[in-house]
Coordinates of C-alpha atoms in Angstrom, one line a residue:
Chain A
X1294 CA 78.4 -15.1 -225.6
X1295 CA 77.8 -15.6 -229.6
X1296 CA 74.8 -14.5 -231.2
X1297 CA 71.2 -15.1 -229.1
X1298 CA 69.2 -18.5 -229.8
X1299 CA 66.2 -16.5 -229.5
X1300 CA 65.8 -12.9 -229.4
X1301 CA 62.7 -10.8 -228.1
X1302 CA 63.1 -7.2 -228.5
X1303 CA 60.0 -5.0 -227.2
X1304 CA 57.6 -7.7 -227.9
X1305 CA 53.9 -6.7 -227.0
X1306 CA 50.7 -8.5 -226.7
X1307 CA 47.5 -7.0 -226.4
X1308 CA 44.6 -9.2 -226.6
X1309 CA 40.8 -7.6 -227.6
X1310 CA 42.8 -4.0 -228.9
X1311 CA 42.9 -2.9 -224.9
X1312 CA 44.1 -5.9 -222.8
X1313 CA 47.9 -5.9 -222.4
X1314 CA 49.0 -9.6 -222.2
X1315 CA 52.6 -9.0 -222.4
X1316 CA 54.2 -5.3 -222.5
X1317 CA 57.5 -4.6 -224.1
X1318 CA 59.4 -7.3 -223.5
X1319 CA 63.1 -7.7 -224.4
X1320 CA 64.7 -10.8 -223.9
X1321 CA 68.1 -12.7 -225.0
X1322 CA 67.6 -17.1 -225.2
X1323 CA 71.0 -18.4 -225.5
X1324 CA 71.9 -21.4 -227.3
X1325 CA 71.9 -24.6 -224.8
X1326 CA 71.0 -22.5 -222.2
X1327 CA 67.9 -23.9 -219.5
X1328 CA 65.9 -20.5 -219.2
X1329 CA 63.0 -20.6 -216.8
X1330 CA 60.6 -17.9 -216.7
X1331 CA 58.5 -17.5 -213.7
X1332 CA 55.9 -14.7 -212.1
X1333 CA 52.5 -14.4 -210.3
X1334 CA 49.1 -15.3 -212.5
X1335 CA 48.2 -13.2 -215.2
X1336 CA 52.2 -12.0 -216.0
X1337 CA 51.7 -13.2 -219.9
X1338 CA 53.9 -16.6 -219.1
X1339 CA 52.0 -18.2 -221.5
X1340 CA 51.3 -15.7 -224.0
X1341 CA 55.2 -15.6 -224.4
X1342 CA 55.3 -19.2 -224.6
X1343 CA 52.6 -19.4 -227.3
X1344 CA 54.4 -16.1 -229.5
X1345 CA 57.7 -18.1 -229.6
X1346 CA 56.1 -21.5 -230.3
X1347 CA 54.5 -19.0 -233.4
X1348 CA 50.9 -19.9 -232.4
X1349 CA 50.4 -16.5 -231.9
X1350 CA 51.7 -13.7 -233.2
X1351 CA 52.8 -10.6 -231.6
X1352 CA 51.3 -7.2 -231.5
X1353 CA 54.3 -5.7 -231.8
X1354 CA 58.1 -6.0 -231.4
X1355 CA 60.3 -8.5 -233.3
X1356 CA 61.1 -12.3 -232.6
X1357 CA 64.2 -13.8 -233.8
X1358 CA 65.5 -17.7 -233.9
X1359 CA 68.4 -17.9 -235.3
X1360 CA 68.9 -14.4 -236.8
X1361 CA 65.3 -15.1 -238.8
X1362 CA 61.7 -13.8 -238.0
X1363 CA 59.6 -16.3 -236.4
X1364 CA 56.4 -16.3 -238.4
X1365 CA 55.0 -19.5 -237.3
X1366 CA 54.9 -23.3 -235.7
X1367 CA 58.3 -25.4 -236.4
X1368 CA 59.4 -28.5 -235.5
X1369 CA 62.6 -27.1 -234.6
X1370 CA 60.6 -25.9 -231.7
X1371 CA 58.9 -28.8 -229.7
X1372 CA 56.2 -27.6 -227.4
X1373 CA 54.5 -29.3 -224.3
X1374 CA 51.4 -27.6 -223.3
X1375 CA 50.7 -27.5 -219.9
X1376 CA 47.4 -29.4 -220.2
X1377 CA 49.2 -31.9 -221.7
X1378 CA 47.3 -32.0 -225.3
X1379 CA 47.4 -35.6 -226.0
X1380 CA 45.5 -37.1 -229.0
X1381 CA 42.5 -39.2 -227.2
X1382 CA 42.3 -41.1 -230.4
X1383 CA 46.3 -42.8 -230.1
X1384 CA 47.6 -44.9 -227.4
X1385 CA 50.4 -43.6 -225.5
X1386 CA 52.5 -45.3 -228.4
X1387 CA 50.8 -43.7 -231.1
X1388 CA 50.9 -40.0 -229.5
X1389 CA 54.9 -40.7 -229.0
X1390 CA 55.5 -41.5 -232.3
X1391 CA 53.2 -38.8 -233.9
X1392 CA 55.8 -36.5 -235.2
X1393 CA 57.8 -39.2 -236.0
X1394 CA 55.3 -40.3 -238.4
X1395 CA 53.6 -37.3 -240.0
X1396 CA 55.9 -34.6 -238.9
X1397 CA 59.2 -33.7 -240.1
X1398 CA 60.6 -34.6 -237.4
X1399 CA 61.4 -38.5 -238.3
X1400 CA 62.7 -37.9 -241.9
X1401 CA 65.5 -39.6 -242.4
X1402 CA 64.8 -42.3 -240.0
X1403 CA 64.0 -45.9 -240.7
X1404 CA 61.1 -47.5 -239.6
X1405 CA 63.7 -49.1 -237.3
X1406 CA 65.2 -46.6 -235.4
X1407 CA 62.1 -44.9 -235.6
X1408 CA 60.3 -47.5 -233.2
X1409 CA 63.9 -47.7 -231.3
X1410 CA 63.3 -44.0 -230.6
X1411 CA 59.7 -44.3 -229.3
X1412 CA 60.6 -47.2 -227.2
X1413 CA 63.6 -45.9 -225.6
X1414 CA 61.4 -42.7 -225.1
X1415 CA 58.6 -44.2 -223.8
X1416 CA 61.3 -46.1 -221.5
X1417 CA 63.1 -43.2 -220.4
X1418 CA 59.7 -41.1 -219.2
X1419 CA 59.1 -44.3 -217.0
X1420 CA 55.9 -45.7 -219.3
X1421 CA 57.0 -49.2 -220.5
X1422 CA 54.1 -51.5 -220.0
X1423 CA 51.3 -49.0 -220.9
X1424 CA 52.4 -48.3 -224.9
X1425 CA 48.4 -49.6 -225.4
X1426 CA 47.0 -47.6 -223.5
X1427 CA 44.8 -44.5 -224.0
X1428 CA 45.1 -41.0 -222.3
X1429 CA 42.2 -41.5 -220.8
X1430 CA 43.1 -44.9 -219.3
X1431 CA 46.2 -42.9 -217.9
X1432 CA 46.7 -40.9 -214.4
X1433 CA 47.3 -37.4 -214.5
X1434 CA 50.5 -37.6 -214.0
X1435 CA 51.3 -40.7 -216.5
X1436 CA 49.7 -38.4 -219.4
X1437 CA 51.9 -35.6 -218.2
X1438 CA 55.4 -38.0 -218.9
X1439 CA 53.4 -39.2 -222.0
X1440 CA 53.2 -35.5 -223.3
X1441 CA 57.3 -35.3 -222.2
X1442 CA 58.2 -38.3 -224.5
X1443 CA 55.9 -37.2 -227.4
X1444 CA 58.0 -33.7 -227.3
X1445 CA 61.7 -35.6 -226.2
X1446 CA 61.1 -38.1 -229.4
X1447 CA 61.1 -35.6 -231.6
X1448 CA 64.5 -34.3 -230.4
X1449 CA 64.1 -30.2 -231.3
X1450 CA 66.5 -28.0 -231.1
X1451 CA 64.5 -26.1 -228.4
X1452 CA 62.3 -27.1 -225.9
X1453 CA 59.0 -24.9 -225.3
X1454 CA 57.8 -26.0 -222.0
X1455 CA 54.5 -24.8 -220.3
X1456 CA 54.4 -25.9 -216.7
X1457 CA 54.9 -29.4 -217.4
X1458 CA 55.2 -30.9 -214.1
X1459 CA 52.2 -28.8 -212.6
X1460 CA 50.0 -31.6 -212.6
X1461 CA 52.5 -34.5 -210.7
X1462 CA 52.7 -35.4 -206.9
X1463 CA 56.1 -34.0 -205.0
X1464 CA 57.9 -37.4 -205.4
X1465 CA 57.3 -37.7 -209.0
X1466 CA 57.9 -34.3 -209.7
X1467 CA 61.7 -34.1 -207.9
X1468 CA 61.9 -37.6 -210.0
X1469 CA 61.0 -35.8 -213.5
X1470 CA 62.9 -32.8 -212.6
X1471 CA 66.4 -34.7 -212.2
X1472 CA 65.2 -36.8 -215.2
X1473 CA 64.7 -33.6 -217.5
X1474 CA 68.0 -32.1 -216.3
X1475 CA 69.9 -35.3 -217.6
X1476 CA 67.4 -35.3 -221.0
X1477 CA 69.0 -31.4 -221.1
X1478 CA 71.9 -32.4 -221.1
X1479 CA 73.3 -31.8 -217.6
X1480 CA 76.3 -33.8 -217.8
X1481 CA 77.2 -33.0 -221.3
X1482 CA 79.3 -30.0 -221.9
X1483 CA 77.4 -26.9 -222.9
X1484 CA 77.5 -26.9 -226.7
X1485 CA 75.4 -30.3 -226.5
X1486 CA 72.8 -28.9 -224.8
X1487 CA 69.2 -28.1 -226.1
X1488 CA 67.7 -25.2 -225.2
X1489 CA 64.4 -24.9 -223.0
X1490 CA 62.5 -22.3 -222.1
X1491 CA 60.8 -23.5 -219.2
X1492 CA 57.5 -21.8 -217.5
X1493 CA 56.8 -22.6 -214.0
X1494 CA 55.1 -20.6 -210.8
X1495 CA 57.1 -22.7 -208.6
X1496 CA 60.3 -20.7 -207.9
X1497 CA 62.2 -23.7 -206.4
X1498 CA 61.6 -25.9 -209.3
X1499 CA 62.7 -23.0 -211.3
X1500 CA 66.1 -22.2 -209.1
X1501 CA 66.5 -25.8 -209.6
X1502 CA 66.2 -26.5 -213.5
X1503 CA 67.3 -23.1 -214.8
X1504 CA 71.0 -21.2 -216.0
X1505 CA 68.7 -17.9 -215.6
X1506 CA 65.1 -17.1 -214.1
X1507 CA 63.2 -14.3 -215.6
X1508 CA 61.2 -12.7 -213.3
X1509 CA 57.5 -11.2 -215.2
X1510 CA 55.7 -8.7 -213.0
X1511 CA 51.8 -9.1 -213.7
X1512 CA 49.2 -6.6 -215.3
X1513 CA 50.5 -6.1 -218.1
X1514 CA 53.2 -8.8 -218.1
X1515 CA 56.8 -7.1 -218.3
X1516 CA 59.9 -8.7 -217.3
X1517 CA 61.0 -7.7 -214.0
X1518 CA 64.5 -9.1 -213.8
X1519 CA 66.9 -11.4 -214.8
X1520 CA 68.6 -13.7 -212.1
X1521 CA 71.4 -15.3 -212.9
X1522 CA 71.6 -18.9 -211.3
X1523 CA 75.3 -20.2 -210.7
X1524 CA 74.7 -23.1 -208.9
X1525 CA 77.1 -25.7 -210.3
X1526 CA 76.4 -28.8 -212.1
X1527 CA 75.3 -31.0 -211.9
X1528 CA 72.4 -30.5 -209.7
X1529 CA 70.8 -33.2 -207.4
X1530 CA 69.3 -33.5 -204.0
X1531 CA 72.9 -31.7 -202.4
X1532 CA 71.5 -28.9 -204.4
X1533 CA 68.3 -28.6 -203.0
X1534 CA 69.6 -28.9 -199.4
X1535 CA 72.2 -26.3 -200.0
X1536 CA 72.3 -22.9 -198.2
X1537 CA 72.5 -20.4 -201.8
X1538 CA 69.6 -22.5 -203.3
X1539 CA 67.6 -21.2 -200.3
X1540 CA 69.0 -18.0 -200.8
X1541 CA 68.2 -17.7 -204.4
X1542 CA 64.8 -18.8 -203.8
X1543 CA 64.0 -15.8 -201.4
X1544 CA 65.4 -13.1 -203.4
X1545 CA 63.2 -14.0 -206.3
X1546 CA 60.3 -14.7 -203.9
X1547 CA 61.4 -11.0 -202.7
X1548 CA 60.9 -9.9 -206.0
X1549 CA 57.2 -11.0 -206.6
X1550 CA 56.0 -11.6 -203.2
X1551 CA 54.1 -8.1 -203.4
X1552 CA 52.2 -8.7 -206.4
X1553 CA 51.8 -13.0 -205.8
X1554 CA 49.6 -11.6 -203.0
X1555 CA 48.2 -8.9 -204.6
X1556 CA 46.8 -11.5 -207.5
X1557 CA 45.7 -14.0 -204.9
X1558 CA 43.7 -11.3 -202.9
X1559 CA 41.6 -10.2 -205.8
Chain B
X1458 CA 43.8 -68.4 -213.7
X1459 CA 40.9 -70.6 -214.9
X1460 CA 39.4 -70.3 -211.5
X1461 CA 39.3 -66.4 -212.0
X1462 CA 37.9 -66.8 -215.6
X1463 CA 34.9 -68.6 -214.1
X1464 CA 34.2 -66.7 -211.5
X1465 CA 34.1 -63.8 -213.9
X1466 CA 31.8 -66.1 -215.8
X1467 CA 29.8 -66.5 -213.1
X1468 CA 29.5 -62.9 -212.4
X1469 CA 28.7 -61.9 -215.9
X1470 CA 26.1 -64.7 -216.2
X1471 CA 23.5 -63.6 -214.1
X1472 CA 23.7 -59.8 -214.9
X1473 CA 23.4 -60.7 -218.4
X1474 CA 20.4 -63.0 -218.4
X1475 CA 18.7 -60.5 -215.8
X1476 CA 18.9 -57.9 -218.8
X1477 CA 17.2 -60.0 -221.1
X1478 CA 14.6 -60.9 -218.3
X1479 CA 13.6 -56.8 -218.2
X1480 CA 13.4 -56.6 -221.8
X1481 CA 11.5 -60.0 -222.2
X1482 CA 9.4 -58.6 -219.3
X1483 CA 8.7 -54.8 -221.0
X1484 CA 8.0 -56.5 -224.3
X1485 CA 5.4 -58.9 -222.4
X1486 CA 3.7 -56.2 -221.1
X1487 CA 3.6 -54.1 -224.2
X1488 CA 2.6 -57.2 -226.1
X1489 CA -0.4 -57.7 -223.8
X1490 CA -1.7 -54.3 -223.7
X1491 CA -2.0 -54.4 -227.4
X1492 CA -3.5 -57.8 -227.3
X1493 CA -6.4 -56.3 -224.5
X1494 CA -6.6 -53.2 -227.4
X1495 CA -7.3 -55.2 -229.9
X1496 CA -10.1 -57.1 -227.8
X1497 CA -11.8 -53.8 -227.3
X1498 CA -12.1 -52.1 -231.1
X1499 CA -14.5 -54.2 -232.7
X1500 CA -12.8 -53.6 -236.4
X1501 CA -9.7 -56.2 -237.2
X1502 CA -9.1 -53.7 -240.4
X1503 CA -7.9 -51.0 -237.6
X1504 CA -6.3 -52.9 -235.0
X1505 CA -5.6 -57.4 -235.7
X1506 CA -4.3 -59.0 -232.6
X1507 CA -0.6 -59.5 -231.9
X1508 CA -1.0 -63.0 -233.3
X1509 CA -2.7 -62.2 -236.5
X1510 CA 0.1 -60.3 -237.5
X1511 CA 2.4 -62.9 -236.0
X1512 CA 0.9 -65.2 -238.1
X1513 CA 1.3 -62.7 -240.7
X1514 CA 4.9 -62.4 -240.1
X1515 CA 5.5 -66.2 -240.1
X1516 CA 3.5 -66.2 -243.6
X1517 CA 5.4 -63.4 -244.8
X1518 CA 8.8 -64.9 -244.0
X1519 CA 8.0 -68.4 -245.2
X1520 CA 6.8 -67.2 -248.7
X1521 CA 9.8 -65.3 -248.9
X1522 CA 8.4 -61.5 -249.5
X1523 CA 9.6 -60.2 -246.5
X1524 CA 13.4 -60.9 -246.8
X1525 CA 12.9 -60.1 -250.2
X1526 CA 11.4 -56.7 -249.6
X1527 CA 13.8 -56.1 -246.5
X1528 CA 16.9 -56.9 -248.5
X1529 CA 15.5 -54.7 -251.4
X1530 CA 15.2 -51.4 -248.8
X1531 CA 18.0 -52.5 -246.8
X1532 CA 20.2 -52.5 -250.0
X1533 CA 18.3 -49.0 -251.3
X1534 CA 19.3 -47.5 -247.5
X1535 CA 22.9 -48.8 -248.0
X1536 CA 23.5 -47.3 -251.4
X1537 CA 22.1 -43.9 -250.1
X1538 CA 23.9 -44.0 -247.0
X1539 CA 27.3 -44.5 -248.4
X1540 CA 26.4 -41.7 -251.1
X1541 CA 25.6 -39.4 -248.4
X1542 CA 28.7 -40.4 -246.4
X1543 CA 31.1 -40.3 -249.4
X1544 CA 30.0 -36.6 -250.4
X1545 CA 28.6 -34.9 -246.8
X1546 CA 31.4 -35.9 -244.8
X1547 CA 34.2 -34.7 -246.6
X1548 CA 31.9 -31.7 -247.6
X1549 CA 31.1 -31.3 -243.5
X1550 CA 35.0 -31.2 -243.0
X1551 CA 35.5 -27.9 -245.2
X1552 CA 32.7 -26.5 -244.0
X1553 CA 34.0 -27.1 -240.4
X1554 CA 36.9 -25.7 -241.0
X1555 CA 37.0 -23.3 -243.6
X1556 CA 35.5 -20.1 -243.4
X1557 CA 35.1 -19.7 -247.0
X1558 CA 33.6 -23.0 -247.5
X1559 CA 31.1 -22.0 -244.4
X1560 CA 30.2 -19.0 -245.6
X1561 CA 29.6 -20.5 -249.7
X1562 CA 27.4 -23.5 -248.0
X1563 CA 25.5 -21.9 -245.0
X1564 CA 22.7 -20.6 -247.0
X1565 CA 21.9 -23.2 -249.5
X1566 CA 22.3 -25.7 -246.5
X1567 CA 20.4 -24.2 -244.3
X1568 CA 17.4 -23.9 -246.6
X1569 CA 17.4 -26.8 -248.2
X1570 CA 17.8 -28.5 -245.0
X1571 CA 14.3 -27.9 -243.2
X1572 CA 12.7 -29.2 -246.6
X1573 CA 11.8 -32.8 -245.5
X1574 CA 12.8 -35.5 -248.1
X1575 CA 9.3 -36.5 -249.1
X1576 CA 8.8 -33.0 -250.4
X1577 CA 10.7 -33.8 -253.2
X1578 CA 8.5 -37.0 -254.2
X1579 CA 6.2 -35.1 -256.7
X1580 CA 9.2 -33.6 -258.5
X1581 CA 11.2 -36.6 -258.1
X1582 CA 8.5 -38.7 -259.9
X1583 CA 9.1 -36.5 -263.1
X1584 CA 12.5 -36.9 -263.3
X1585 CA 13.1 -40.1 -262.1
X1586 CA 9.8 -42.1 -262.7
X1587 CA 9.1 -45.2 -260.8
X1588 CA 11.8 -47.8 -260.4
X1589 CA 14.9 -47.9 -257.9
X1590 CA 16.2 -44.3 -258.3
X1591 CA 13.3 -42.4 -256.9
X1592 CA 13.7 -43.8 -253.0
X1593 CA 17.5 -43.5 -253.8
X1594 CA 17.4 -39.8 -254.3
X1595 CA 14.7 -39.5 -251.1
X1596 CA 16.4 -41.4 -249.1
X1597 CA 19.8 -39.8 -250.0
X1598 CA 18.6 -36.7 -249.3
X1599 CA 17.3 -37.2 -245.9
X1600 CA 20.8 -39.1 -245.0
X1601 CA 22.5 -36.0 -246.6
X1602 CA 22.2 -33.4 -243.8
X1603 CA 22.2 -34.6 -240.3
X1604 CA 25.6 -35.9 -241.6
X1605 CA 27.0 -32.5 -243.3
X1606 CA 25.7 -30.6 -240.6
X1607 CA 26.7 -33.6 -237.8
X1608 CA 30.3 -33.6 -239.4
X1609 CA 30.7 -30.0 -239.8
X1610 CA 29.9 -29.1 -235.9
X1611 CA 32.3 -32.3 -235.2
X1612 CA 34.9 -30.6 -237.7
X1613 CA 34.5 -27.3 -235.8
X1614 CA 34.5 -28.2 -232.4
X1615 CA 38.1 -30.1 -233.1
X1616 CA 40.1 -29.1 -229.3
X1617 CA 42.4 -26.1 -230.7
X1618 CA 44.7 -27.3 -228.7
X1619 CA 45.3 -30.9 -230.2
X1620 CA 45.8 -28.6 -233.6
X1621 CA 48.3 -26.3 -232.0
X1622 CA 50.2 -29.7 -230.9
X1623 CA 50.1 -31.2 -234.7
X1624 CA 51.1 -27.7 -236.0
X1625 CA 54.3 -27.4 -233.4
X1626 CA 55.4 -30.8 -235.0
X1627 CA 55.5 -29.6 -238.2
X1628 CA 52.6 -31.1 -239.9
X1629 CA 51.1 -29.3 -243.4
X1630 CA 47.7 -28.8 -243.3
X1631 CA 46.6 -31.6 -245.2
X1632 CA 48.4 -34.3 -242.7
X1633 CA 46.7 -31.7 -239.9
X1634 CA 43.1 -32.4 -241.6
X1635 CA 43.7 -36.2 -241.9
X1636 CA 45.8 -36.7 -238.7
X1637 CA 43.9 -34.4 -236.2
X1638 CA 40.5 -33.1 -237.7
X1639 CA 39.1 -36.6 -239.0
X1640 CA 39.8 -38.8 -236.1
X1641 CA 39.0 -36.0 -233.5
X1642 CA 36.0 -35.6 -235.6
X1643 CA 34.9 -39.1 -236.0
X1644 CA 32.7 -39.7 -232.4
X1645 CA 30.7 -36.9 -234.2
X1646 CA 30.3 -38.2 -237.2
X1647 CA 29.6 -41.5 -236.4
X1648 CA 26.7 -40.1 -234.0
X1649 CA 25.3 -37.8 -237.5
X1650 CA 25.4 -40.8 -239.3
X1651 CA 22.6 -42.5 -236.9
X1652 CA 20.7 -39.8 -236.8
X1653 CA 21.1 -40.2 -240.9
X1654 CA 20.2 -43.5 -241.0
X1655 CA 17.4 -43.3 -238.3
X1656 CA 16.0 -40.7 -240.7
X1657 CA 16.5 -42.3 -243.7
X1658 CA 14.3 -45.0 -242.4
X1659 CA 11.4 -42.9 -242.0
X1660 CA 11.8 -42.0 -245.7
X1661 CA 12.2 -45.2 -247.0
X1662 CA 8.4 -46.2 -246.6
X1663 CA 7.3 -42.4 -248.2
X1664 CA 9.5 -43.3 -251.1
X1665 CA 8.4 -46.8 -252.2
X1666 CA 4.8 -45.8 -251.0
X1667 CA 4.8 -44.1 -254.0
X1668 CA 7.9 -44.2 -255.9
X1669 CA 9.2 -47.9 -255.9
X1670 CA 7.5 -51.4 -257.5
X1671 CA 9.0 -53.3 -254.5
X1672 CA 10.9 -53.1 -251.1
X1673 CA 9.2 -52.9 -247.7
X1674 CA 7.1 -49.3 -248.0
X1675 CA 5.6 -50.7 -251.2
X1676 CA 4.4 -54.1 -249.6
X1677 CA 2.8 -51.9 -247.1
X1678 CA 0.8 -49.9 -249.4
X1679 CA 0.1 -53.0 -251.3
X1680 CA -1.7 -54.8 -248.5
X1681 CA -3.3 -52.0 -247.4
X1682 CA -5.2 -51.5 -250.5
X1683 CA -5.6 -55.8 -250.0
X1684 CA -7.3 -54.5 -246.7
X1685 CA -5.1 -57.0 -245.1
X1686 CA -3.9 -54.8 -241.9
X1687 CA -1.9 -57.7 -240.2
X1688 CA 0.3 -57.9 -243.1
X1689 CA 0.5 -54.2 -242.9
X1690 CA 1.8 -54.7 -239.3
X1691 CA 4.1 -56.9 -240.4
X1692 CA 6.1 -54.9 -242.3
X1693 CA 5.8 -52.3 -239.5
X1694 CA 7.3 -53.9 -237.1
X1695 CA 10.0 -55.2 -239.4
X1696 CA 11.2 -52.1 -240.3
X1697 CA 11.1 -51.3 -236.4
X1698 CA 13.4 -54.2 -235.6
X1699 CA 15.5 -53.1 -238.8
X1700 CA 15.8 -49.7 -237.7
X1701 CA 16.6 -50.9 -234.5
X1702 CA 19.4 -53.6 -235.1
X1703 CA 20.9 -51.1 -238.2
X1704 CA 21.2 -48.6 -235.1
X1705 CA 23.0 -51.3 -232.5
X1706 CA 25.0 -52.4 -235.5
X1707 CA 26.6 -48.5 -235.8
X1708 CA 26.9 -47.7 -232.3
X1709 CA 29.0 -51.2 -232.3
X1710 CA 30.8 -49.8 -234.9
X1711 CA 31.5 -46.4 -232.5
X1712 CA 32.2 -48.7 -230.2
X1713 CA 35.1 -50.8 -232.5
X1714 CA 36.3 -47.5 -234.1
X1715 CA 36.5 -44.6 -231.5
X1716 CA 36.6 -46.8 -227.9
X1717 CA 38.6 -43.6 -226.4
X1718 CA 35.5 -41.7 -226.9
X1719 CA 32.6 -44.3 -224.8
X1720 CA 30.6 -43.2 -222.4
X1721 CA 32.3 -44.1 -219.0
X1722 CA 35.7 -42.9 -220.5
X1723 CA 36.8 -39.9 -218.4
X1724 CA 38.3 -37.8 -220.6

């Protein structure tokens, strides 16, 4: 493999001088790669999230993107929040094209292809019809595909995503996940691909999406292991119904199950 | 389709008119209780009937000196207002987001803030005599902090969230500011600036009591030293229904500029 995407080495978080959020955590993102990182409540899934979008820095440790420090926000990093974070103010239109507009993110673009982006976003995430409406006009799950197309139109290199399907029914959510494999780039070869980190608590969505699953442990939030996934691509339904997807699932259920329980006792 | 439109129509109808019908019926009773008041003090001078000061209004309005005297304190509350909007909001904004600008603004704010406008009439009359700027400055200054205060608890309470969003996309902090802070900021603002204007209301009759050689406070004190109490009433009430349809005429204006933010919406 060439040189890391990202790079974490001993990152820390400690929140209030005393609460450890995240504890020396070393990490390699490669270029293109689908990363998913999942563990029980209260392993720092977030916190990393947050520290490589550059919304908050770290305690200690370094973070790398491309071989520079990250010292803050860039659009090179899109980020979907997992309570979605929609401007009340636009209609699903105006939050799609929002970094379009203001951001860097649509220099270079004419006002044409510009609006040929947002429409063939808003198409893509299944929204055609509802470009006037507001977020709060919108089901939960319509506003979660509205925050998808506000971070796909702004096509960044990598894709920060916080639990973004948390919110949706089972159909709609096996519907999004094949959808945000093909926006990936799935069935392109691997130098076309983005890269995502992807933060989930549902290991099957994880074994699913992901190259590689990170296993966090909880309190403080270290990284437990690394699981390679190998299943090939790509992935659809066969997937799901297949014998090593069940397999892989368990292991890294095996690998949290103690502590899942512990958190939901407490 | 037409048959759906009337339905709807039909539907509307009677909801609508059944509104009006509780009003009409709230104002009838409040109109009659005053009436039966008036009956029982013996002295016109301190309460005339409901329809001497009617007549009073239709006298009023037909000799022309109360739309003149409206327009002349409705004109005197726009000036102020857009004043007050033009330098509190923007000021509102930096202190809602700026710690620096917070902590240069809290104190003089805060203590200039309980000071009620009409204070400021004695000193005012020095330095600005009688004429149109005395109720200016008055009525300016009682607009001026519900909406610095009103903007800069909007510009504060911004969802950090929504900023975090802009900021991942790249946006400077100026495109932030005008992108993110003012429009999530405006249901706030646009609820300061009623309070402002409701306030400013109330000032306008202290400041052309004394200050101003026209406009609806000064009629006021000029028929009260006529000893002509319905007249005085007259002008009461007008500035009540003024108040009142300046106040419907900005929560319209909510309504047309921030309709993700109504009541009813579910966030």
């Amino acid at each position: 493999m060439s040189t890391p995407k990202i790079r974490l080495d001993a990152v820390s978080k400690f929140f209030g001088g005393s609460v450890v959020a995240v504890e020396k955590l070393s990490l390699d993102i490669r270029d293109g790669e689908f990363l998913a990182i999942v563990g029980p409540s209260g392993c720092g899934k977030t916190t990393v999230l947050n520290m490589l979008a550059g919304l908050e820095p770290a305690t200690s440790g370094t973070m790398m993107l491309n071989g520079k420090p990250i010292e803050g926000p860039g659009a090179e990093r899109g980020v979907m929040f997992q309570d979605y974070a929609l401007f009340p103010w636009r209609t699903v239109r105006g939050n799609v094209e929002f970094g379009l507009v203001y951001g860097p993110a649509g220099q270079g673009l004419s006002p044409a292809e510009r609006t040929e982006r947002v429409e063939r976003t808003i198409e893509m995430v299944g929204l055609t019809g509802s470009q006037e409406k507001y977020p709060h006009q919108l089901s939960g799950g319509m506003r979660q595909r509205v925050a998808l197309a506000r971070l796909m139109a702004n096509e960044p290199e990598i894709l920060l995503m916080d639990e973004p399907l948390a919110a949706l029914d089972a159909q709609t959510r096996v519907i999004l996940q094949d959808e945000l494999l093909r926006i990936w780039g799935q069935d392109r070869p691997a130098p076309e691909r983005r890269t995502v980190v992807f933060i989930t608590h549902a290991i099957d969505e994880a074994v699913f999406l992901a190259d590689r699953v990170a296993v966090l442990s909880s309190h403080p939030g270290r990284l437990k292991q690394i699981v390679d996934i190998n299943l090939p691509r790509p992935r659809g339904d066969a997937t799901r119904r297949s014998g090593e997807f069940a397999r892989l699932c368990q292991s890294i259920w095996e690998l949290i199950r103690e502590e899942a329980y512990r958190a939901t006792m407490n | 389709m037409s048959v759906v439109s009337s339905t709807n129509a039909k539907a509307a109808g009677p909801t609508r008119l059944g509104g009006v019908l509780v009003y009409l019926r709230t104002m009838a009773l409040f109109v009659l209780a005053w009436y039966a008041g008036s009956l029982l003090v013996p002295s016109k001078l301190l309460l005339p009937s409901p329809l001497a000061v009617a007549a009073a209004l239709r006298d009023t309005a037909l000799n022309g000196e109360l739309f003149g005297n409206a327009l002349i304190s409705l004109a005197r509350l726009s000036a102020s207002m857009l004043a007050a909007v033009v330098i509190a909001v923007p000021l509102g904004l930096l202190m809602g987001r700026s710690r620096l600008w917070n902590d240069l603004l809290e104190l003089p704010v805060e203590m200039l803030r309980p000071i009620a406008g009409i204070a400021w009439i004695p000193l005012a009359l020095y330095l600005f005599g009688i004429g149109h700027r005395l109720p200016l400055f008055i009525m300016f200054y009682t607009a001026f902090f519900p909406l610095l205060v009103g903007t800069a608890a909007g510009a504060a309470a911004v969802d950090r969230r929504l900023i975090a969003a802009a900021r991942t996309m790249g946006l400077s902090r100026s495109t932030i500011m005008r992108r993110v802070i003012v429009p999530a900021a405006l249901p706030a603002i646009l609820v300061s600036a009623r309070l402002a204007v409701a306030a400013s209301w109330t000032a306008v009759v202290a400041a052309e009591l004394v200050g101003a050689p026209n406009g609806l406070g000064y009629a006021i004190e000029y028929y009260r030293s006529m000893l002509s109490t319905p007249t005085v009433m007259a002008f009461i009430v007008t500035i009540g229904l003024l108040g009142f349809l300046t106040d419907k005429g900005l929560r319209q204006l909510s309504r047309v500029l921030t309709p993700w933010a109504q009541t009813g919406a579910a966030q």
